[in-house]
Short mmCIF file of C-alpha atoms and ligand atoms in Angstrom, two decimals:
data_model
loop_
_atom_site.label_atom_id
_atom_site.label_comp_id
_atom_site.label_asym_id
_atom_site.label_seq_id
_atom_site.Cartn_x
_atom_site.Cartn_y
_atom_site.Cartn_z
CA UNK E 1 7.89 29.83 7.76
CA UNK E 2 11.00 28.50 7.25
CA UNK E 3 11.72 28.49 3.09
CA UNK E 4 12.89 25.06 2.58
CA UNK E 5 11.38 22.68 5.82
CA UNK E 6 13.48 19.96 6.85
CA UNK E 7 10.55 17.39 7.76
CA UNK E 8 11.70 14.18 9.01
CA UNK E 9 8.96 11.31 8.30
CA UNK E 10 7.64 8.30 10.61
CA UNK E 11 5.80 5.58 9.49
CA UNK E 12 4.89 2.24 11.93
CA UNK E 13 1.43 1.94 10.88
CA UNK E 14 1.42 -2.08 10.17
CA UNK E 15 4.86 -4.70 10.28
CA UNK E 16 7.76 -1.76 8.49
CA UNK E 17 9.42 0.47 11.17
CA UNK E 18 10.01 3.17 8.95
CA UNK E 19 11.90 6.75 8.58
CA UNK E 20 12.91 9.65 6.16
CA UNK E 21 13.73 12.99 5.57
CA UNK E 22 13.00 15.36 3.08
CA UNK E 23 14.66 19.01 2.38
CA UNK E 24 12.67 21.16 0.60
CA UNK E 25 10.59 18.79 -1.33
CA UNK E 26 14.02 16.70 -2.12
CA UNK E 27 14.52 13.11 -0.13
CA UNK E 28 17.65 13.17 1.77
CA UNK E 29 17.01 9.44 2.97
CA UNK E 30 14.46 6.72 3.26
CA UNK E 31 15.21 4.02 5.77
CA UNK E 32 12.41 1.22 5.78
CA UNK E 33 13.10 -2.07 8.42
CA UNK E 34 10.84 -5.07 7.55
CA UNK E 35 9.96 -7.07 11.00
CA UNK E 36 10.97 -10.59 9.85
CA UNK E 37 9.17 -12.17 12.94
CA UNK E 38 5.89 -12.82 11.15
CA UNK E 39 7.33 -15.10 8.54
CA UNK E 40 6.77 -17.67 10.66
CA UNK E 41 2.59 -17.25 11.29
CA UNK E 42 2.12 -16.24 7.23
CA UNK E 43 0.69 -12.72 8.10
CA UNK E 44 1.18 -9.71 11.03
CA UNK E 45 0.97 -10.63 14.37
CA UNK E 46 -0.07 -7.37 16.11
CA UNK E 47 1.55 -7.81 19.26
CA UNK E 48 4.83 -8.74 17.75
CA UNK E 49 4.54 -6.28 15.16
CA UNK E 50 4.30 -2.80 17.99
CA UNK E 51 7.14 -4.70 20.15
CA UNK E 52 9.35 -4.45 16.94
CA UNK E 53 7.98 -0.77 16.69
CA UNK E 54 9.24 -0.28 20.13
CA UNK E 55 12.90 -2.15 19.54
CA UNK E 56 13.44 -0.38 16.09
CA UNK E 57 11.96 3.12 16.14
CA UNK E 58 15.09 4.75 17.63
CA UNK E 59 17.56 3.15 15.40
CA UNK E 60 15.91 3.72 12.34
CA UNK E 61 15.08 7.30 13.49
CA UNK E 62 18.81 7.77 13.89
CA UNK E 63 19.82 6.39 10.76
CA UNK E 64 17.41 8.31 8.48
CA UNK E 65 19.15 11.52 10.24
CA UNK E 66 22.99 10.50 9.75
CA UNK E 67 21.97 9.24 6.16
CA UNK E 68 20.70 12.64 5.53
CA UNK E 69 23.18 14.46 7.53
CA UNK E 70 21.15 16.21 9.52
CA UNK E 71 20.78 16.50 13.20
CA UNK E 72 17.45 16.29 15.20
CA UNK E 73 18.08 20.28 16.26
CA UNK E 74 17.76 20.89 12.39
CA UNK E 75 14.46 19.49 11.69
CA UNK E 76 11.24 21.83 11.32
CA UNK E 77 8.38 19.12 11.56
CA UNK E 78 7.72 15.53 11.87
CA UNK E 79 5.37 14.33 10.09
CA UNK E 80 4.08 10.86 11.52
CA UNK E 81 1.07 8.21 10.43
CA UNK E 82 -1.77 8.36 12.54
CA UNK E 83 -4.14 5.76 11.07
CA UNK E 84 -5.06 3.54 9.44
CA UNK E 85 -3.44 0.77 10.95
CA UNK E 86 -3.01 -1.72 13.81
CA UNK E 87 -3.17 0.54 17.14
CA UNK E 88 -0.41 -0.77 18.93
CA UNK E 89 1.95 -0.18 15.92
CA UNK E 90 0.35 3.48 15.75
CA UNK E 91 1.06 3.91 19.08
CA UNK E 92 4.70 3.75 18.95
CA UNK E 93 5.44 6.00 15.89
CA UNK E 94 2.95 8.24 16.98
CA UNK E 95 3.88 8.48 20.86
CA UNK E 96 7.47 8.86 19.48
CA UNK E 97 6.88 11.74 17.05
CA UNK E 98 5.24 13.54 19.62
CA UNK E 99 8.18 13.34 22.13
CA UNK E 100 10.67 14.49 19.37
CA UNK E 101 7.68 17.23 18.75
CA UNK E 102 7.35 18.38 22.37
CA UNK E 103 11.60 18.24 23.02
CA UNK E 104 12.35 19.95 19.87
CA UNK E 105 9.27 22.67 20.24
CA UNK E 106 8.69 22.19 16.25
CA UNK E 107 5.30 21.08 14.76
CA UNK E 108 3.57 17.74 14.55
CA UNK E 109 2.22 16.85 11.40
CA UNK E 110 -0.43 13.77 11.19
CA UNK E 111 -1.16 11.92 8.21
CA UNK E 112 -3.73 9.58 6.72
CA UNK E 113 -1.75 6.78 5.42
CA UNK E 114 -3.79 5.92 2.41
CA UNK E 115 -3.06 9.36 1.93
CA UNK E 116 0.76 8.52 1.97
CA UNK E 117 0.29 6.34 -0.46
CA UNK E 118 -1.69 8.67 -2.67
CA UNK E 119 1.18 11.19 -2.11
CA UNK E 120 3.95 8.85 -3.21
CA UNK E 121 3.19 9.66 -6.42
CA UNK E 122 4.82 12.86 -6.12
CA UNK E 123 8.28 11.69 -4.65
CA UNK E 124 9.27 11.55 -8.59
CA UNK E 125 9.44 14.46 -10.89
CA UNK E 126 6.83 13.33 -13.08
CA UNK E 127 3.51 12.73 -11.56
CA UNK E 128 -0.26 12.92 -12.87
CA UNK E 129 -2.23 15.71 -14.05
CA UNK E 130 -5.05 16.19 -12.02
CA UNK E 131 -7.84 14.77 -12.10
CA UNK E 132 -6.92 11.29 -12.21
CA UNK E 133 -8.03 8.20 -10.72
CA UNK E 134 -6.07 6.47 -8.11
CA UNK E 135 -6.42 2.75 -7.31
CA UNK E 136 -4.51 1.78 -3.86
CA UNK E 137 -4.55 -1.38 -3.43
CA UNK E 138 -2.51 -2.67 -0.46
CA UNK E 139 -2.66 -5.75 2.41
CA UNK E 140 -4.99 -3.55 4.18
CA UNK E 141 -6.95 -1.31 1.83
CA UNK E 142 -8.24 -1.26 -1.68
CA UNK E 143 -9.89 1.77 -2.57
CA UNK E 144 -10.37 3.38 -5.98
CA UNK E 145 -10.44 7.43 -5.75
CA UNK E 146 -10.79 10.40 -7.80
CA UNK E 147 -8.25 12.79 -7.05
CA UNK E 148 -8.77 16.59 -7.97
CA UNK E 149 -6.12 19.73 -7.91
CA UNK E 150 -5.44 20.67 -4.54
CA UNK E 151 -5.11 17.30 -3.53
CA UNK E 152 -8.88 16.60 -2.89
CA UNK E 153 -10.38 13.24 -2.85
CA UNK E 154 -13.57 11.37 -3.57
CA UNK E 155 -13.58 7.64 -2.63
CA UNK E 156 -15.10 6.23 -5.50
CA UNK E 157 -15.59 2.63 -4.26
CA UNK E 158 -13.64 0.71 -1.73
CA UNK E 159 -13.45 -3.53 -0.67
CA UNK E 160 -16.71 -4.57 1.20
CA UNK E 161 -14.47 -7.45 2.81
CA UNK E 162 -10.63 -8.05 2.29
CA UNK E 163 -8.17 -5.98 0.91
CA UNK E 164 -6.49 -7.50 -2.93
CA UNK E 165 -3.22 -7.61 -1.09
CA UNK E 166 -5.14 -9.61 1.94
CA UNK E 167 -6.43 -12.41 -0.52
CA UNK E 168 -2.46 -12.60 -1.97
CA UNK E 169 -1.22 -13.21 1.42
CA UNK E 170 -4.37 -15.64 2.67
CA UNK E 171 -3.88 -17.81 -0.65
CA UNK E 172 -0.47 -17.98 -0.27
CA UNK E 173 -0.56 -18.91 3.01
CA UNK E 174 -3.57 -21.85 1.76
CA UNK E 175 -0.68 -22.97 -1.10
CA UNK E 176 2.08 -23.10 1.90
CA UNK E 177 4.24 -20.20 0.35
CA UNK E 178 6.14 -17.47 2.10
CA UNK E 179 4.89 -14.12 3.29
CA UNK E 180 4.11 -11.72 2.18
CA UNK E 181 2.06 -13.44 -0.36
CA UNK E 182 2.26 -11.06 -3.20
CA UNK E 183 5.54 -11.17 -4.43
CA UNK E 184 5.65 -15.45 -4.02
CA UNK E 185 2.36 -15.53 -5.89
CA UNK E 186 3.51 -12.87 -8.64
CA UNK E 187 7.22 -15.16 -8.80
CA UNK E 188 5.60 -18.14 -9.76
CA UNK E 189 2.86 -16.94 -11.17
CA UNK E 190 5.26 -16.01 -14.06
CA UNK E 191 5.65 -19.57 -15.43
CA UNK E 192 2.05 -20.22 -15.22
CA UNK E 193 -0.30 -20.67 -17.21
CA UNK E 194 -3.48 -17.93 -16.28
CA UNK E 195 -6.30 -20.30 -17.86
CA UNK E 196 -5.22 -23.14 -16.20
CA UNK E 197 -8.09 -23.04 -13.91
CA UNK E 198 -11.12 -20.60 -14.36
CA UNK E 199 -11.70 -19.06 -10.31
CA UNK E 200 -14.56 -16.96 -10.32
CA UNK E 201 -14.89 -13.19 -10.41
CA UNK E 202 -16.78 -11.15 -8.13
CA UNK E 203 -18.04 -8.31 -9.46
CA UNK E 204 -20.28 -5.48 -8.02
CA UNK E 205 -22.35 -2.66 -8.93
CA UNK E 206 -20.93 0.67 -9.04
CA UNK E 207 -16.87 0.81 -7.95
CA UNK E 208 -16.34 -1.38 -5.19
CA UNK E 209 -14.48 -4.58 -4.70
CA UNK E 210 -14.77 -7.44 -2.55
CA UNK E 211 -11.81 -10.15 -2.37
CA UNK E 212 -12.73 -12.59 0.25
CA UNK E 213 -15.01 -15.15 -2.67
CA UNK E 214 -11.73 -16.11 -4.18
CA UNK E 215 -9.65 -17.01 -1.29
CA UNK E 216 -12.59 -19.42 -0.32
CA UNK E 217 -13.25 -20.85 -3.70
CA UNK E 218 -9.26 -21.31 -3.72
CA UNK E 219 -9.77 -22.81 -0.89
CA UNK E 220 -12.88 -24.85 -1.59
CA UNK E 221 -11.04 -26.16 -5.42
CA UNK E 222 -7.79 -27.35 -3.40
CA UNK E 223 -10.19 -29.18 -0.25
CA UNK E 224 -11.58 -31.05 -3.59
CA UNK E 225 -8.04 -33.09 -3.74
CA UNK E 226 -7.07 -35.56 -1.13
CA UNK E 227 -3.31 -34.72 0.46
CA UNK E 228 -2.03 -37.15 -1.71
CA UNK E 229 -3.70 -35.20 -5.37
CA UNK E 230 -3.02 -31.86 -3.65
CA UNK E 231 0.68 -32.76 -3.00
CA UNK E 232 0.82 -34.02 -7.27
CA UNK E 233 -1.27 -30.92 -7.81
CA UNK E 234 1.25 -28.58 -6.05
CA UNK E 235 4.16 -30.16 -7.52
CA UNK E 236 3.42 -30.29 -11.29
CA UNK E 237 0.14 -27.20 -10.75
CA UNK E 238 1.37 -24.73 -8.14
CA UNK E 239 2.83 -22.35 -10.75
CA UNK E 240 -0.12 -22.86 -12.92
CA UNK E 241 -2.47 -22.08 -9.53
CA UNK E 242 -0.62 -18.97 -8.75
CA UNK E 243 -1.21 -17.93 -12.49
CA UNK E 244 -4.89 -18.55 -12.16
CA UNK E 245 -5.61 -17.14 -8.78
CA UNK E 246 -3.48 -13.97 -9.49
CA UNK E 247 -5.76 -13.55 -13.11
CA UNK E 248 -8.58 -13.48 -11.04
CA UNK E 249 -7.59 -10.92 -9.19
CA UNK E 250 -6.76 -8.24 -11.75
CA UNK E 251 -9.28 -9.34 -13.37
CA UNK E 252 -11.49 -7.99 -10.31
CA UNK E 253 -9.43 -4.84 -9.35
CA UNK E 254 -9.29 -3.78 -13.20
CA UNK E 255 -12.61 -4.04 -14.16
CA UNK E 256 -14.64 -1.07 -11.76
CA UNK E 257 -11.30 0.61 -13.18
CA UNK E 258 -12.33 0.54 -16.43
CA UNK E 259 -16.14 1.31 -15.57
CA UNK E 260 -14.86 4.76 -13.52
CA UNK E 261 -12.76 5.77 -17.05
CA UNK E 262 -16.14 5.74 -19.01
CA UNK E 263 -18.23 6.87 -16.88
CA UNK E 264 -15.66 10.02 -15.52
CA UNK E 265 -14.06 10.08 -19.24
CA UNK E 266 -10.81 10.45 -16.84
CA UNK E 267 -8.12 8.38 -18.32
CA UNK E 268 -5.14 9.41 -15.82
CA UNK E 269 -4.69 6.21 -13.78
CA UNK E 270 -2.44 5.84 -10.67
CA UNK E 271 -1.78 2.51 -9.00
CA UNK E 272 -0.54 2.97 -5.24
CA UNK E 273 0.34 0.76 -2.29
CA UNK E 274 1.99 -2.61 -2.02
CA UNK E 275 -0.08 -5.01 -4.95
CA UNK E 276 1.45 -1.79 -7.39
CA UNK E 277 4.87 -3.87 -7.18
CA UNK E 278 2.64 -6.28 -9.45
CA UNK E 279 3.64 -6.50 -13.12
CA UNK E 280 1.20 -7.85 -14.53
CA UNK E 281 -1.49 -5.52 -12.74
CA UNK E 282 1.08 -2.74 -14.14
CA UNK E 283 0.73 -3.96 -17.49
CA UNK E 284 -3.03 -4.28 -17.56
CA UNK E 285 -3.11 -1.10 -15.64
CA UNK E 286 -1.01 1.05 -18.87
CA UNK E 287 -2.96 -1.14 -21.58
CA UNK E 288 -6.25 0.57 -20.37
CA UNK E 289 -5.09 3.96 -19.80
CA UNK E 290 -3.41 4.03 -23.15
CA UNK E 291 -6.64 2.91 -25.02
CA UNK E 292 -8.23 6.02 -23.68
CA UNK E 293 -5.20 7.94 -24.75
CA UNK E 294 -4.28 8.44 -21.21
CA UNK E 295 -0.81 7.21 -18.67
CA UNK E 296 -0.41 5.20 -15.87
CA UNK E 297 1.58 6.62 -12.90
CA UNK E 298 3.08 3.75 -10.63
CA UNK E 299 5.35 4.90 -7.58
CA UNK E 300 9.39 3.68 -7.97
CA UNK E 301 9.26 0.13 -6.27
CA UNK E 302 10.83 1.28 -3.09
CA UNK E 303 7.77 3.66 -2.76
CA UNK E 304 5.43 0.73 -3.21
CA UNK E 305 5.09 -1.06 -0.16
CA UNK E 306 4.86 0.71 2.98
CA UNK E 307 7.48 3.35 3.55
CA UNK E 308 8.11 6.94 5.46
CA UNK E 309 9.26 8.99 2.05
CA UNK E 310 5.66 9.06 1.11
CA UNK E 311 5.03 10.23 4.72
CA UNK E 312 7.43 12.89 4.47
CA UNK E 313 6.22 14.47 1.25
CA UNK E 314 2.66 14.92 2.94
CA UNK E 315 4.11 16.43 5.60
CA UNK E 316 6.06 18.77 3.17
CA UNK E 317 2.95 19.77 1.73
CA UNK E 318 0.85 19.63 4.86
CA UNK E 319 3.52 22.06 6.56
CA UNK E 320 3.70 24.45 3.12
CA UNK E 321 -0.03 24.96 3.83
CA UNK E 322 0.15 25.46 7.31
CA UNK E 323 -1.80 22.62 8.35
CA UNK E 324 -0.22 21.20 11.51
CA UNK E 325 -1.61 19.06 14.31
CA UNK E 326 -2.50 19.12 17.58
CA UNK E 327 -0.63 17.32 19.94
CA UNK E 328 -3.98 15.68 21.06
CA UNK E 329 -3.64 14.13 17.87
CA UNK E 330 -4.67 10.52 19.21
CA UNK E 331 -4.61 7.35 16.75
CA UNK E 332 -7.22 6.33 14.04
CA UNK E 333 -6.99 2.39 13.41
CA UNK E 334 -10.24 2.70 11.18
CA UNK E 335 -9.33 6.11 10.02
CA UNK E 336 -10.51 6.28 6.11
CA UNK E 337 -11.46 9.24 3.61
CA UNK E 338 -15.53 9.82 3.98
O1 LIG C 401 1.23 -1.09 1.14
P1 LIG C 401 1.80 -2.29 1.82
O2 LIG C 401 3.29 -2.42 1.95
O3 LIG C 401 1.25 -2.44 3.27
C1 LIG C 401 -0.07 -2.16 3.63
O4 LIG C 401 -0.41 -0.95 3.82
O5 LIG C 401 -0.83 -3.15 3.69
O6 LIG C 401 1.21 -3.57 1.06
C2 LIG C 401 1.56 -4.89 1.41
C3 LIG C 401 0.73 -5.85 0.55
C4 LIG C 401 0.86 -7.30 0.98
O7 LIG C 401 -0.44 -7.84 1.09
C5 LIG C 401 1.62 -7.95 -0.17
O8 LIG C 401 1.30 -9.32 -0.36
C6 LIG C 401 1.21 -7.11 -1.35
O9 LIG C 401 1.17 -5.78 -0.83
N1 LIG C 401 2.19 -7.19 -2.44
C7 LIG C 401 1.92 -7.70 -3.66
C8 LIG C 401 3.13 -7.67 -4.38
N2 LIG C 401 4.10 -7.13 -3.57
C9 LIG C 401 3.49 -6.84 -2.39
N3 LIG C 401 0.78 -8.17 -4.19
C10 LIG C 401 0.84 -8.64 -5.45
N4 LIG C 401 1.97 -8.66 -6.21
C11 LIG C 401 3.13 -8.19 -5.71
N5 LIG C 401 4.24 -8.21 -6.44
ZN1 LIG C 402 0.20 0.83 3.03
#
C-alpha cells in the first residue's frame, strides 16, 4: 500500500459536477461546478441535471488534477458517489470513475454520500470526539445519527416525507424567490421578524422529522389572500414570512436534537449537508450543545453543500482500510444507512 494515496474524488450525485484530490489526508484541490440550468424550474430537473454531468465531468476532472498538480498516471484510487441520488446523475460520475479505474488499473472506491457528508467533518483539523451525534440535513436527506469510533453509524431517526432543505426550496419557490431556496430564505429571513406569523410544528415520537406540513400550511396561509393582499403581503411581509417559515423549521429539526442529547447524555453535535450553511440553525445548534457542556462541529462553508473533498476523504480512509470496490459496483438512488 502505497504510504501517502493520491485519491482523486468524484461527486455528481444531484445538480454539482464535482472533483478533488487529496494527498495523504491533505486536499490538494476541490473543484465544485453548480448547473445553473435549473434556476429557471425552482428545483433539479433530472434530465438536465445528468446531461450537465455528461458536458462537465471531463473538465472539472481535469481541473481538479492541474489545480493539484498531479497527473491522472499519479493517482492511486478514485473514490466516486454511488448513491444516494438521482440515477442518471449517478450514472455519469460513476460510469466515469470506473473508466479512469479500468485505464489506470488502480482501485475504485464507492461511497455513500450521506456518508460524505458525515466525513466532511474531518477535512479540518479539528473534528468531534466520538461519539457524537450528527444531524445532516440537506435538499435530499435529513437524518439524525449517532456516530461511534471507527466511523460506525446508527440512524437515529430520519424525515418520513421531505427533506428540511426540500421544504426551503418548495417555499421559496411558493414566495417566487430564487433557487436554491435556502440561502434566499436565510437572506431575508435576516430582517424579519420570526413571530410574525406562528406556522405550526410537526413533531413526532422518537427522532424523526417530517417537513412536508409546513410547506402546505405555507401554502394554505398565503391561498388565504387574494393576488391583490398577497402582492401587499409580499411587499411589506415577505421578509417577515421568510423569518417565520425558517423558525419553524429549526424549530422542528432542533427539537428530536435536543431529545437524543438527554436521552444518549451525548452532547457532541455535528451539523452536515447543505441547510448547515444556515446561521441561525448554527446558532441554535452551539446554544444547545453548550448547555450540556458540549461543541458543535459545522463543516467550512465550502464543505457544506454538495462537494467531492468530502468524497475524497472517505475514499482516503476507505483505501487506508483496504476497503475497495468492485467494479460491479452498480448505482444506489435509494441507497441509505439501515
Ligand atoms: O447538501 P446539498 O448541497 O445537496 C443535497 O445533497 O441535497 O444541500 C442543498 C440544500 C438545498 O435544499 C438548499 O436550499 C439548502 O441545502 N441550503 C440551505 C442553505 N443553504 C443551502 N438551507 C437553509 N439555509 C441555508 N443557508
Ligand atoms: Zn448532499
Amino acid at each position: 500500500m502505497a504510504p501517502s494515496p493520491l485519491i482523486l474524488g468524484i461527486e455528481t450525485s444531484c445538480d454539482d459536477t464535482a472533483a478533488a484530490v487529496i494527498s495523504n489526508g491533505k486536499l490538494l484541490s476541490n473543484i465544485v461546478s453548480s448547473q445553473s440550468e435549473h434556476e429557471a424550474f425552482g428545483g433539479v430537473v433530472p434530465e438536465l441535471a445528468s446531461r450537465a454531468h455528461q458536458r462537465l465531468i471531463v473538465p472539472v476532472v481535469e481541473t481538479a488534477l492541474e489545480q493539484a498538480r498531479v497527473t491522472r498516471d499519479d493517482l492511486n484510487a478514485v473514490a466516486v458517489t454511488y448513491g444516494p441520488g438521482l440515477a442518471g446523475s449517478l450514472l455519469v460520475g460513476l460510469s466515469f470513475a470506473k473508466a479512469l479505474a479500468i485505464g489506470l488499473d488502480i482501485p475504485l472506491i464507492g461511497v455513500n454520500h450521506l456518508e460524505g457528508h458525515i466525513y466532511s467533518l474531518f477535512i479540518a483539523e479539528t473534528h468531534p470526539e466520538f461519539p457524537f451525534l450528527c444531524l445532516i440535513a440537506s435538499g435530499g436527506h435529513t437524518q439524525l445519527m449517532r456516530v461511534d469510533k471507527g466511523l460506525r453509524y446508527t440512524v437515529l431517526g430520519r424525515t418520513r416525507d421531505d427533506a428540511a432543505g426540500e421544504a426551503f426550496d418548495k417555499v421559496a419557490k411558493l414566495m417566487g424567490l430564487a433557487y436554491p431556496g435556502g440561502p434566499a430564505i436565510e437572506h431575508l429571513a435576516e430582517k424579519g421578524d420570526p413571530e410574525f406569523h406562528r406556522f405550526p410544528r410537526t413533531r413526532l415520537p422518537g427522532f424523526d422529522y417530517s417537513f412536508s406540513g409546513i410547506k402546505t400550511s405555507v401554502l394554505y396561509y398565503l391561498n388565504g389572500f387574494s393576488d391583490a393582499e398577497r402582492k401587499a403581503l409580499y411587499a411589506e411581509h415577505l421578509s417577515d414570512l421568510c423569518a417565520s417559515f425558517q423558525e419553524a423549521v429549526i424549530d422542528m429539526l432542533v427539537q428530536p436534537l435536543r431529545r437524543a442529547v438527554r436521552e444518549t447524555g451525548i452532547s457532541e453535535i455535528a451539523l452536515v449537508g447543505g441547510v448547515s450553511a444556515n446561521a441561525t440553525l448554527r446558532g441554535r445548534l452551539e446554544a444547545l450543545a453548550k448547555q450540556s457542556g458540549g461543541h458543535l462541529f459545522v463543516p467550512d462553508q465550502a464543505y457544506c453543500m454538495d462537494n467531492a473533498a468530502m468524497i475524497a476523504v472517505a475514499g482516503n480512509h476507505k483505501y487506508i482500510a483496504g476497503q475497495h470496490s468492485a467494479l460491479t459496483l452498480t448505482v444506489e438512488p435509494s441507497l441509505s444507512f439501515a
